[in-house]
Amino acid sequence: MGFMDKLKNKFKQNEETEEVSETYKQGMEKTRNSFSGKINDLIARYRKVDEDFFEELEEVLISADVGVSTVMDLIDELKMEVKRRNIKDSVEVKEVISEKLVEIYYGDDDEDLEELNIQDGELSIILVVGVNGVGKTTSIGKLAYKLKQEGKNVVLAAGDTFRAGAIEQLDVWGERAGVDVIKQSEGSDPAAVIFDGIKSAKSRNADVLICDTAGRLQNKVNLMNELAKVKRVIEREVPGAPHEVLLVLDATTGQNAMSQAKTFSEATDVSGIVLTKLDGTAKGGIVLAIRNELQIPVKFAGLGEKMEDLKEFNAHAFVYGLFADLLEDTAE
C-alpha cells in the first residue's frame, strides 16, 4: 500500500479523523488550489522525471513559501528516492512528495510533538508571545475556549499593558470563552500583572494560566527585555514554568513570519507556534519552513473565524489538506 493510500485510509477510519481531514481540506483550500494545481500542471507537462522537472518543482515549492533551504533538502531527498525506487513516470512522484513532506515535518521526532505540555494536578503556565496584529489575543481566547471545553479550569492574565485596547480585547475574549481575566490598568508593569495572575490562578485552583504579553515596545531590545523579565517572574513563582512558550505568527505574512520566529526564539525559548490565518493564504508551505529551519513545531493552526477553528496541528492532516483533491480523484 502506497503512502497516499495510507493517508487516505487514515482519514476514513472514524468520525474524528474524518472531521479533522474535512477541517484541513476546507481550511487549506487556497494553498491547495495553488500548490496542487501547479504540481498537476507540472506532471501533465513532464511525462518523465528529469532535471528540468525538478527545477520547476523547486520553483513551485518556493512559491508556496516552503523556504529555500527546506526546498533544497526536499529536492535532494526526492532525487534520491526517485533513483532508489527507479521511478520514471512523473505521476508516481506525487506519492513521494507527500511522503517526504510528512517526513521533513517530523524529522527524528515522534508524532506527539504537537501536544501541549499540560501538567496533571498542578498549575500549567502558557506564555503567549508575538508582534501586534498577528491574532495573538484572538488565539488566546480560542485556546482558552478549547481547554475549557476539555474540562480545564482556565485563567487569563492581561500582560499586554502597552497596546491601547489590548486589555479590553482580552476581556471580551475571556467572556466569550467563559474564563476569568486578571488585569490591571493600561500602562502597568506586565511582570506585576503576570505575578497577580499566578497568585489568582493558584487561589482558584486553576489548571492552566495563559499569559498575554506585549507585542511591541519602542524597539526590539525593550520588547525582548520585557519578555525576559516576565519569564523570570514565572520561573520564580512556579518552578519548571512556563510549560509552553507559544509564538503566534500570521501565515499570510510568509517569510516575514520566519524572521519574527527567529527574533522571538532568540529572546525566549519558544516551544511551539500558533499559526493563524492558514485558511487565508496560498502560502501554507510556511509550516514546513518553520519546522525544518527553526526546529519549532506548529502546535495550533487557525483554520477559520469561529471559536472552535483553532485546531491542534497535525502534519498528516496538513499534507492531506494539500493533496485532498488528488486523493479523492484516486479513491475507489
mmCIF file of N, CA and C in Angstrom, residues 189-293:
data_model
loop_
_atom_site.group_PDB
_atom_site.id
_atom_site.type_symbol
_atom_site.label_atom_id
_atom_site.label_comp_id
_atom_site.label_asym_id
_atom_site.label_seq_id
_atom_site.Cartn_x
_atom_site.Cartn_y
_atom_site.Cartn_z
ATOM 1 N N ASP A 189 2.975 47.583 34.964
ATOM 2 C CA ASP A 189 4.128 46.710 34.731
ATOM 3 C C ASP A 189 3.623 45.301 34.380
ATOM 4 N N PRO A 190 3.934 44.815 33.169
ATOM 5 C CA PRO A 190 3.437 43.490 32.756
ATOM 6 C C PRO A 190 3.828 42.378 33.731
ATOM 7 N N ALA A 191 5.051 42.427 34.248
ATOM 8 C CA ALA A 191 5.514 41.381 35.169
ATOM 9 C C ALA A 191 4.649 41.352 36.428
ATOM 10 N N ALA A 192 4.193 42.538 36.878
ATOM 11 C CA ALA A 192 3.319 42.614 38.064
ATOM 12 C C ALA A 192 1.959 41.982 37.763
ATOM 13 N N VAL A 193 1.465 42.198 36.536
ATOM 14 C CA VAL A 193 0.174 41.604 36.132
ATOM 15 C C VAL A 193 0.286 40.077 36.104
ATOM 16 N N ILE A 194 1.390 39.580 35.551
ATOM 17 C CA ILE A 194 1.592 38.124 35.469
ATOM 18 C C ILE A 194 1.731 37.540 36.885
ATOM 19 N N PHE A 195 2.430 38.259 37.762
ATOM 20 C CA PHE A 195 2.572 37.840 39.161
ATOM 21 C C PHE A 195 1.187 37.701 39.803
ATOM 22 N N ASP A 196 0.338 38.731 39.609
ATOM 23 C CA ASP A 196 -1.049 38.679 40.104
ATOM 24 C C ASP A 196 -1.809 37.498 39.512
ATOM 25 N N GLY A 197 -1.590 37.287 38.212
ATOM 26 C CA GLY A 197 -2.269 36.194 37.508
ATOM 27 C C GLY A 197 -1.936 34.847 38.121
ATOM 28 N N ILE A 198 -0.652 34.654 38.462
ATOM 29 C CA ILE A 198 -0.215 33.384 39.064
ATOM 30 C C ILE A 198 -0.866 33.194 40.437
ATOM 31 N N LYS A 199 -0.847 34.262 41.259
ATOM 32 C CA LYS A 199 -1.470 34.198 42.596
ATOM 33 C C LYS A 199 -2.966 33.860 42.476
ATOM 34 N N SER A 200 -3.652 34.552 41.554
ATOM 35 C CA SER A 200 -5.100 34.325 41.367
ATOM 36 C C SER A 200 -5.385 32.915 40.854
ATOM 37 N N ALA A 201 -4.565 32.469 39.908
ATOM 38 C CA ALA A 201 -4.748 31.123 39.344
ATOM 39 C C ALA A 201 -4.588 30.062 40.424
ATOM 40 N N LYS A 202 -3.576 30.264 41.298
ATOM 41 C CA LYS A 202 -3.363 29.312 42.391
ATOM 42 C C LYS A 202 -4.536 29.320 43.364
ATOM 43 N N SER A 203 -5.029 30.517 43.707
ATOM 44 C CA SER A 203 -6.131 30.609 44.682
ATOM 45 C C SER A 203 -7.433 30.021 44.121
ATOM 46 N N ARG A 204 -7.559 30.020 42.792
ATOM 47 C CA ARG A 204 -8.756 29.450 42.148
ATOM 48 C C ARG A 204 -8.573 27.967 41.832
ATOM 49 N N ASN A 205 -7.412 27.404 42.200
ATOM 50 C CA ASN A 205 -7.085 26.013 41.823
ATOM 51 C C ASN A 205 -7.195 25.793 40.321
ATOM 52 N N ALA A 206 -6.712 26.774 39.565
ATOM 53 C CA ALA A 206 -6.791 26.684 38.102
ATOM 54 C C ALA A 206 -5.838 25.604 37.587
ATOM 55 N N ASP A 207 -6.206 25.032 36.447
ATOM 56 C CA ASP A 207 -5.336 24.049 35.792
ATOM 57 C C ASP A 207 -4.330 24.749 34.875
ATOM 58 N N VAL A 208 -4.814 25.819 34.204
ATOM 59 C CA VAL A 208 -3.990 26.496 33.202
ATOM 60 C C VAL A 208 -4.102 28.012 33.350
ATOM 61 N N LEU A 209 -2.949 28.682 33.338
ATOM 62 C CA LEU A 209 -2.903 30.145 33.263
ATOM 63 C C LEU A 209 -2.281 30.504 31.919
ATOM 64 N N ILE A 210 -3.019 31.268 31.103
ATOM 65 C CA ILE A 210 -2.491 31.719 29.807
ATOM 66 C C ILE A 210 -2.150 33.202 29.932
ATOM 67 N N CYS A 211 -0.887 33.545 29.675
ATOM 68 C CA CYS A 211 -0.414 34.921 29.859
ATOM 69 C C CYS A 211 -0.221 35.620 28.517
ATOM 70 N N ASP A 212 -0.931 36.730 28.332
ATOM 71 C CA ASP A 212 -0.717 37.585 27.167
ATOM 72 C C ASP A 212 0.512 38.449 27.445
ATOM 73 N N THR A 213 1.207 38.864 26.383
ATOM 74 C CA THR A 213 2.402 39.708 26.562
ATOM 75 C C THR A 213 2.392 40.818 25.522
ATOM 76 N N ALA A 214 3.253 41.822 25.738
ATOM 77 C CA ALA A 214 3.349 42.944 24.798
ATOM 78 C C ALA A 214 3.849 42.462 23.441
ATOM 79 N N GLY A 215 3.303 43.068 22.392
ATOM 80 C CA GLY A 215 3.737 42.718 21.035
ATOM 81 C C GLY A 215 4.665 43.754 20.448
ATOM 82 N N ARG A 216 4.688 44.936 21.056
ATOM 83 C CA ARG A 216 5.578 45.972 20.534
ATOM 84 C C ARG A 216 5.909 46.985 21.615
ATOM 85 N N LEU A 217 7.185 47.304 21.753
ATOM 86 C CA LEU A 217 7.623 48.434 22.575
ATOM 87 C C LEU A 217 8.414 49.360 21.643
ATOM 88 N N GLN A 218 9.117 50.335 22.222
ATOM 89 C CA GLN A 218 9.786 51.316 21.360
ATOM 90 C C GLN A 218 10.783 50.651 20.407
ATOM 91 N N ASN A 219 11.449 49.626 20.888
ATOM 92 C CA ASN A 219 12.363 48.911 19.995
ATOM 93 C C ASN A 219 12.434 47.441 20.404
ATOM 94 N N LYS A 220 13.098 46.680 19.570
ATOM 95 C CA LYS A 220 13.157 45.226 19.760
ATOM 96 C C LYS A 220 13.816 44.854 21.094
ATOM 97 N N VAL A 221 14.880 45.592 21.451
ATOM 98 C CA VAL A 221 15.605 45.289 22.688
ATOM 99 C C VAL A 221 14.683 45.437 23.899
ATOM 100 N N ASN A 222 13.912 46.544 23.918
ATOM 101 C CA ASN A 222 12.956 46.772 25.021
ATOM 102 C C ASN A 222 11.952 45.629 25.119
ATOM 103 N N LEU A 223 11.428 45.248 23.961
ATOM 104 C CA LEU A 223 10.415 44.184 23.925
ATOM 105 C C LEU A 223 10.998 42.880 24.463
ATOM 106 N N MET A 224 12.174 42.517 24.008
ATOM 107 C CA MET A 224 12.788 41.256 24.426
ATOM 108 C C MET A 224 13.167 41.286 25.917
ATOM 109 N N ASN A 225 13.623 42.445 26.401
ATOM 110 C CA ASN A 225 13.928 42.579 27.837
ATOM 111 C C ASN A 225 12.668 42.407 28.678
ATOM 112 N N GLU A 226 11.571 42.976 28.189
ATOM 113 C CA GLU A 226 10.286 42.872 28.895
ATOM 114 C C GLU A 226 9.836 41.418 28.983
ATOM 115 N N LEU A 227 9.966 40.695 27.865
ATOM 116 C CA LEU A 227 9.583 39.270 27.834
ATOM 117 C C LEU A 227 10.461 38.449 28.773
ATOM 118 N N ALA A 228 11.762 38.760 28.778
ATOM 119 C CA ALA A 228 12.692 38.032 29.661
ATOM 120 C C ALA A 228 12.321 38.260 31.129
ATOM 121 N N LYS A 229 11.921 39.491 31.451
ATOM 122 C CA LYS A 229 11.533 39.834 32.833
ATOM 123 C C LYS A 229 10.275 39.051 33.241
ATOM 124 N N VAL A 230 9.295 39.024 32.359
ATOM 125 C CA VAL A 230 8.051 38.281 32.616
ATOM 126 C C VAL A 230 8.370 36.808 32.846
ATOM 127 N N LYS A 231 9.254 36.274 32.000
ATOM 128 C CA LYS A 231 9.611 34.858 32.103
ATOM 129 C C LYS A 231 10.290 34.563 33.447
ATOM 130 N N ARG A 232 11.139 35.487 33.903
ATOM 131 C CA ARG A 232 11.830 35.297 35.194
ATOM 132 C C ARG A 232 10.838 35.243 36.351
ATOM 133 N N VAL A 233 9.814 36.110 36.298
ATOM 134 C CA VAL A 233 8.773 36.125 37.351
ATOM 135 C C VAL A 233 8.053 34.773 37.379
ATOM 136 N N ILE A 234 7.708 34.283 36.201
ATOM 137 C CA ILE A 234 7.007 32.990 36.112
ATOM 138 C C ILE A 234 7.879 31.871 36.680
ATOM 139 N N GLU A 235 9.152 31.856 36.271
ATOM 140 C CA GLU A 235 10.077 30.799 36.731
ATOM 141 C C GLU A 235 10.258 30.828 38.248
ATOM 142 N N ARG A 236 10.280 32.043 38.793
ATOM 143 C CA ARG A 236 10.464 32.187 40.246
ATOM 144 C C ARG A 236 9.242 31.681 41.021
ATOM 145 N N GLU A 237 8.055 31.992 40.506
ATOM 146 C CA GLU A 237 6.818 31.657 41.224
ATOM 147 C C GLU A 237 6.381 30.207 41.035
ATOM 148 N N VAL A 238 6.660 29.661 39.857
ATOM 149 C CA VAL A 238 6.279 28.260 39.567
ATOM 150 C C VAL A 238 7.488 27.560 38.946
ATOM 151 N N PRO A 239 8.277 26.849 39.753
ATOM 152 C CA PRO A 239 9.454 26.154 39.219
ATOM 153 C C PRO A 239 9.068 25.234 38.045
ATOM 154 N N GLY A 240 9.878 25.308 36.996
ATOM 155 C CA GLY A 240 9.593 24.484 35.808
ATOM 156 C C GLY A 240 8.705 25.170 34.794
ATOM 157 N N ALA A 241 8.107 26.316 35.173
ATOM 158 C CA ALA A 241 7.244 27.065 34.256
ATOM 159 C C ALA A 241 8.077 28.157 33.560
ATOM 160 N N PRO A 242 7.610 28.720 32.435
ATOM 161 C CA PRO A 242 6.383 28.358 31.730
ATOM 162 C C PRO A 242 6.514 26.985 31.062
ATOM 163 N N HIS A 243 5.397 26.267 31.051
ATOM 164 C CA HIS A 243 5.411 24.924 30.473
ATOM 165 C C HIS A 243 5.360 24.968 28.954
ATOM 166 N N GLU A 244 4.832 26.069 28.433
ATOM 167 C CA GLU A 244 4.847 26.305 26.987
ATOM 168 C C GLU A 244 5.093 27.794 26.756
ATOM 169 N N VAL A 245 5.909 28.102 25.740
ATOM 170 C CA VAL A 245 6.000 29.476 25.232
ATOM 171 C C VAL A 245 5.534 29.390 23.777
ATOM 172 N N LEU A 246 4.320 29.887 23.535
ATOM 173 C CA LEU A 246 3.726 29.788 22.201
ATOM 174 C C LEU A 246 3.898 31.108 21.457
ATOM 175 N N LEU A 247 4.483 31.031 20.274
ATOM 176 C CA LEU A 247 4.664 32.200 19.427
ATOM 177 C C LEU A 247 3.555 32.226 18.382
ATOM 178 N N VAL A 248 2.812 33.329 18.346
ATOM 179 C CA VAL A 248 1.722 33.461 17.370
ATOM 180 C C VAL A 248 2.267 34.137 16.110
ATOM 181 N N LEU A 249 2.065 33.475 14.971
ATOM 182 C CA LEU A 249 2.508 34.008 13.680
ATOM 183 C C LEU A 249 1.334 34.021 12.712
ATOM 184 N N ASP A 250 1.341 34.994 11.815
ATOM 185 C CA ASP A 250 0.302 35.122 10.801
ATOM 186 C C ASP A 250 0.795 34.434 9.528
ATOM 187 N N ALA A 251 0.117 33.353 9.124
ATOM 188 C CA ALA A 251 0.554 32.571 7.958
ATOM 189 C C ALA A 251 0.591 33.409 6.684
ATOM 190 N N THR A 252 -0.248 34.438 6.602
ATOM 191 C CA THR A 252 -0.330 35.220 5.358
ATOM 192 C C THR A 252 0.910 36.095 5.147
ATOM 193 N N THR A 253 1.743 36.255 6.193
ATOM 194 C CA THR A 253 2.941 37.093 6.044
ATOM 195 C C THR A 253 4.153 36.302 5.551
ATOM 196 N N GLY A 254 4.011 34.985 5.398
ATOM 197 C CA GLY A 254 5.059 34.166 4.777
ATOM 198 C C GLY A 254 6.416 34.315 5.425
ATOM 199 N N GLN A 255 7.400 34.708 4.629
ATOM 200 C CA GLN A 255 8.784 34.753 5.110
ATOM 201 C C GLN A 255 8.992 35.769 6.236
ATOM 202 N N ASN A 256 8.122 36.779 6.307
ATOM 203 C CA ASN A 256 8.186 37.742 7.410
ATOM 204 C C ASN A 256 7.927 37.017 8.739
ATOM 205 N N ALA A 257 7.031 36.040 8.703
ATOM 206 C CA ALA A 257 6.745 35.230 9.899
ATOM 207 C C ALA A 257 7.990 34.473 10.331
ATOM 208 N N MET A 258 8.781 34.025 9.357
ATOM 209 C CA MET A 258 10.031 33.315 9.670
ATOM 210 C C MET A 258 10.991 34.215 10.433
ATOM 211 N N SER A 259 11.120 35.476 9.984
ATOM 212 C CA SER A 259 12.072 36.367 10.658
ATOM 213 C C SER A 259 11.581 36.706 12.061
ATOM 214 N N GLN A 260 10.260 36.831 12.237
ATOM 215 C CA GLN A 260 9.703 37.046 13.589
ATOM 216 C C GLN A 260 10.016 35.847 14.484
ATOM 217 N N ALA A 261 9.858 34.665 13.929
ATOM 218 C CA ALA A 261 10.114 33.438 14.708
ATOM 219 C C ALA A 261 11.569 33.396 15.161
ATOM 220 N N LYS A 262 12.480 33.798 14.276
ATOM 221 C CA LYS A 262 13.909 33.799 14.635
ATOM 222 C C LYS A 262 14.158 34.783 15.780
ATOM 223 N N THR A 263 13.599 35.995 15.660
ATOM 224 C CA THR A 263 13.804 37.037 16.676
ATOM 225 C C THR A 263 13.296 36.579 18.043
ATOM 226 N N PHE A 264 12.067 36.067 18.077
ATOM 227 C CA PHE A 264 11.472 35.665 19.357
ATOM 228 C C PHE A 264 12.161 34.446 19.953
ATOM 229 N N SER A 265 12.585 33.523 19.100
ATOM 230 C CA SER A 265 13.221 32.318 19.658
ATOM 231 C C SER A 265 14.612 32.633 20.200
ATOM 232 N N GLU A 266 15.205 33.759 19.756
ATOM 233 C CA GLU A 266 16.481 34.192 20.340
ATOM 234 C C GLU A 266 16.255 34.764 21.746
ATOM 235 N N ALA A 267 15.092 35.418 21.935
ATOM 236 C CA ALA A 267 14.820 36.114 23.198
ATOM 237 C C ALA A 267 14.231 35.202 24.260
ATOM 238 N N THR A 268 13.451 34.239 23.833
ATOM 239 C CA THR A 268 12.784 33.367 24.794
ATOM 240 C C THR A 268 12.680 31.974 24.169
ATOM 241 N N ASP A 269 12.677 30.934 24.989
ATOM 242 C CA ASP A 269 12.667 29.577 24.439
ATOM 243 C C ASP A 269 11.280 29.239 23.903
ATOM 244 N N VAL A 270 11.045 29.532 22.647
ATOM 245 C CA VAL A 270 9.747 29.237 22.033
ATOM 246 C C VAL A 270 9.604 27.724 21.900
ATOM 247 N N SER A 271 8.508 27.187 22.451
ATOM 248 C CA SER A 271 8.317 25.727 22.415
ATOM 249 C C SER A 271 7.330 25.296 21.331
ATOM 250 N N GLY A 272 6.571 26.257 20.816
ATOM 251 C CA GLY A 272 5.597 25.908 19.785
ATOM 252 C C GLY A 272 5.061 27.145 19.093
ATOM 253 N N ILE A 273 4.513 26.926 17.901
ATOM 254 C CA ILE A 273 3.958 28.015 17.088
ATOM 255 C C ILE A 273 2.438 27.875 17.019
ATOM 256 N N VAL A 274 1.753 29.018 17.111
ATOM 257 C CA VAL A 274 0.326 29.076 16.766
ATOM 258 C C VAL A 274 0.280 29.831 15.442
ATOM 259 N N LEU A 275 -0.108 29.144 14.380
ATOM 260 C CA LEU A 275 -0.108 29.748 13.048
ATOM 261 C C LEU A 275 -1.529 30.165 12.683
ATOM 262 N N THR A 276 -1.777 31.481 12.712
ATOM 263 C CA THR A 276 -3.126 31.986 12.434
ATOM 264 C C THR A 276 -3.323 32.182 10.928
ATOM 265 N N LYS A 277 -4.583 32.269 10.520
ATOM 266 C CA LYS A 277 -4.980 32.615 9.142
ATOM 267 C C LYS A 277 -4.397 31.669 8.088
ATOM 268 N N LEU A 278 -4.193 30.402 8.467
ATOM 269 C CA LEU A 278 -3.718 29.420 7.490
ATOM 270 C C LEU A 278 -4.760 29.250 6.378
ATOM 271 N N ASP A 279 -6.023 29.500 6.732
ATOM 272 C CA ASP A 279 -7.096 29.396 5.735
ATOM 273 C C ASP A 279 -7.094 30.585 4.774
ATOM 274 N N GLY A 280 -6.347 31.641 5.105
ATOM 275 C CA GLY A 280 -6.391 32.864 4.288
ATOM 276 C C GLY A 280 -5.196 33.034 3.372
ATOM 277 N N THR A 281 -4.365 31.997 3.242
ATOM 278 C CA THR A 281 -3.149 32.149 2.438
ATOM 279 C C THR A 281 -2.979 31.014 1.430
ATOM 280 N N ALA A 282 -2.292 31.340 0.330
ATOM 281 C CA ALA A 282 -1.932 30.303 -0.645
ATOM 282 C C ALA A 282 -0.512 29.828 -0.367
ATOM 283 N N LYS A 283 0.080 30.336 0.731
ATOM 284 C CA LYS A 283 1.491 30.034 1.029
ATOM 285 C C LYS A 283 1.620 29.209 2.301
ATOM 286 N N GLY A 284 0.771 28.205 2.443
ATOM 287 C CA GLY A 284 0.766 27.372 3.649
ATOM 288 C C GLY A 284 2.028 26.569 3.853
ATOM 289 N N GLY A 285 2.900 26.536 2.835
ATOM 290 C CA GLY A 285 4.168 25.818 2.959
ATOM 291 C C GLY A 285 5.064 26.388 4.046
ATOM 292 N N ILE A 286 4.730 27.575 4.547
ATOM 293 C CA ILE A 286 5.494 28.208 5.628
ATOM 294 C C ILE A 286 5.571 27.287 6.848
ATOM 295 N N VAL A 287 4.557 26.437 7.021
ATOM 296 C CA VAL A 287 4.533 25.450 8.119
ATOM 297 C C VAL A 287 5.807 24.597 8.088
ATOM 298 N N LEU A 288 6.158 24.131 6.893
ATOM 299 C CA LEU A 288 7.314 23.246 6.744
ATOM 300 C C LEU A 288 8.617 24.010 6.933
ATOM 301 N N ALA A 289 8.650 25.261 6.452
ATOM 302 C CA ALA A 289 9.852 26.080 6.591
ATOM 303 C C ALA A 289 10.150 26.327 8.067
ATOM 304 N N ILE A 290 9.124 26.691 8.827
ATOM 305 C CA ILE A 290 9.291 26.977 10.267
ATOM 306 C C ILE A 290 9.823 25.741 10.990
ATOM 307 N N ARG A 291 9.198 24.630 10.708
ATOM 308 C CA ARG A 291 9.561 23.387 11.398
ATOM 309 C C ARG A 291 10.978 22.944 11.036
ATOM 310 N N ASN A 292 11.295 22.988 9.755
ATOM 311 C CA ASN A 292 12.565 22.456 9.288
ATOM 312 C C ASN A 292 13.739 23.381 9.603
ATOM 313 N N GLU A 293 13.515 24.694 9.472
ATOM 314 C CA GLU A 293 14.627 25.633 9.636
ATOM 315 C C GLU A 293 14.808 26.096 11.080
#
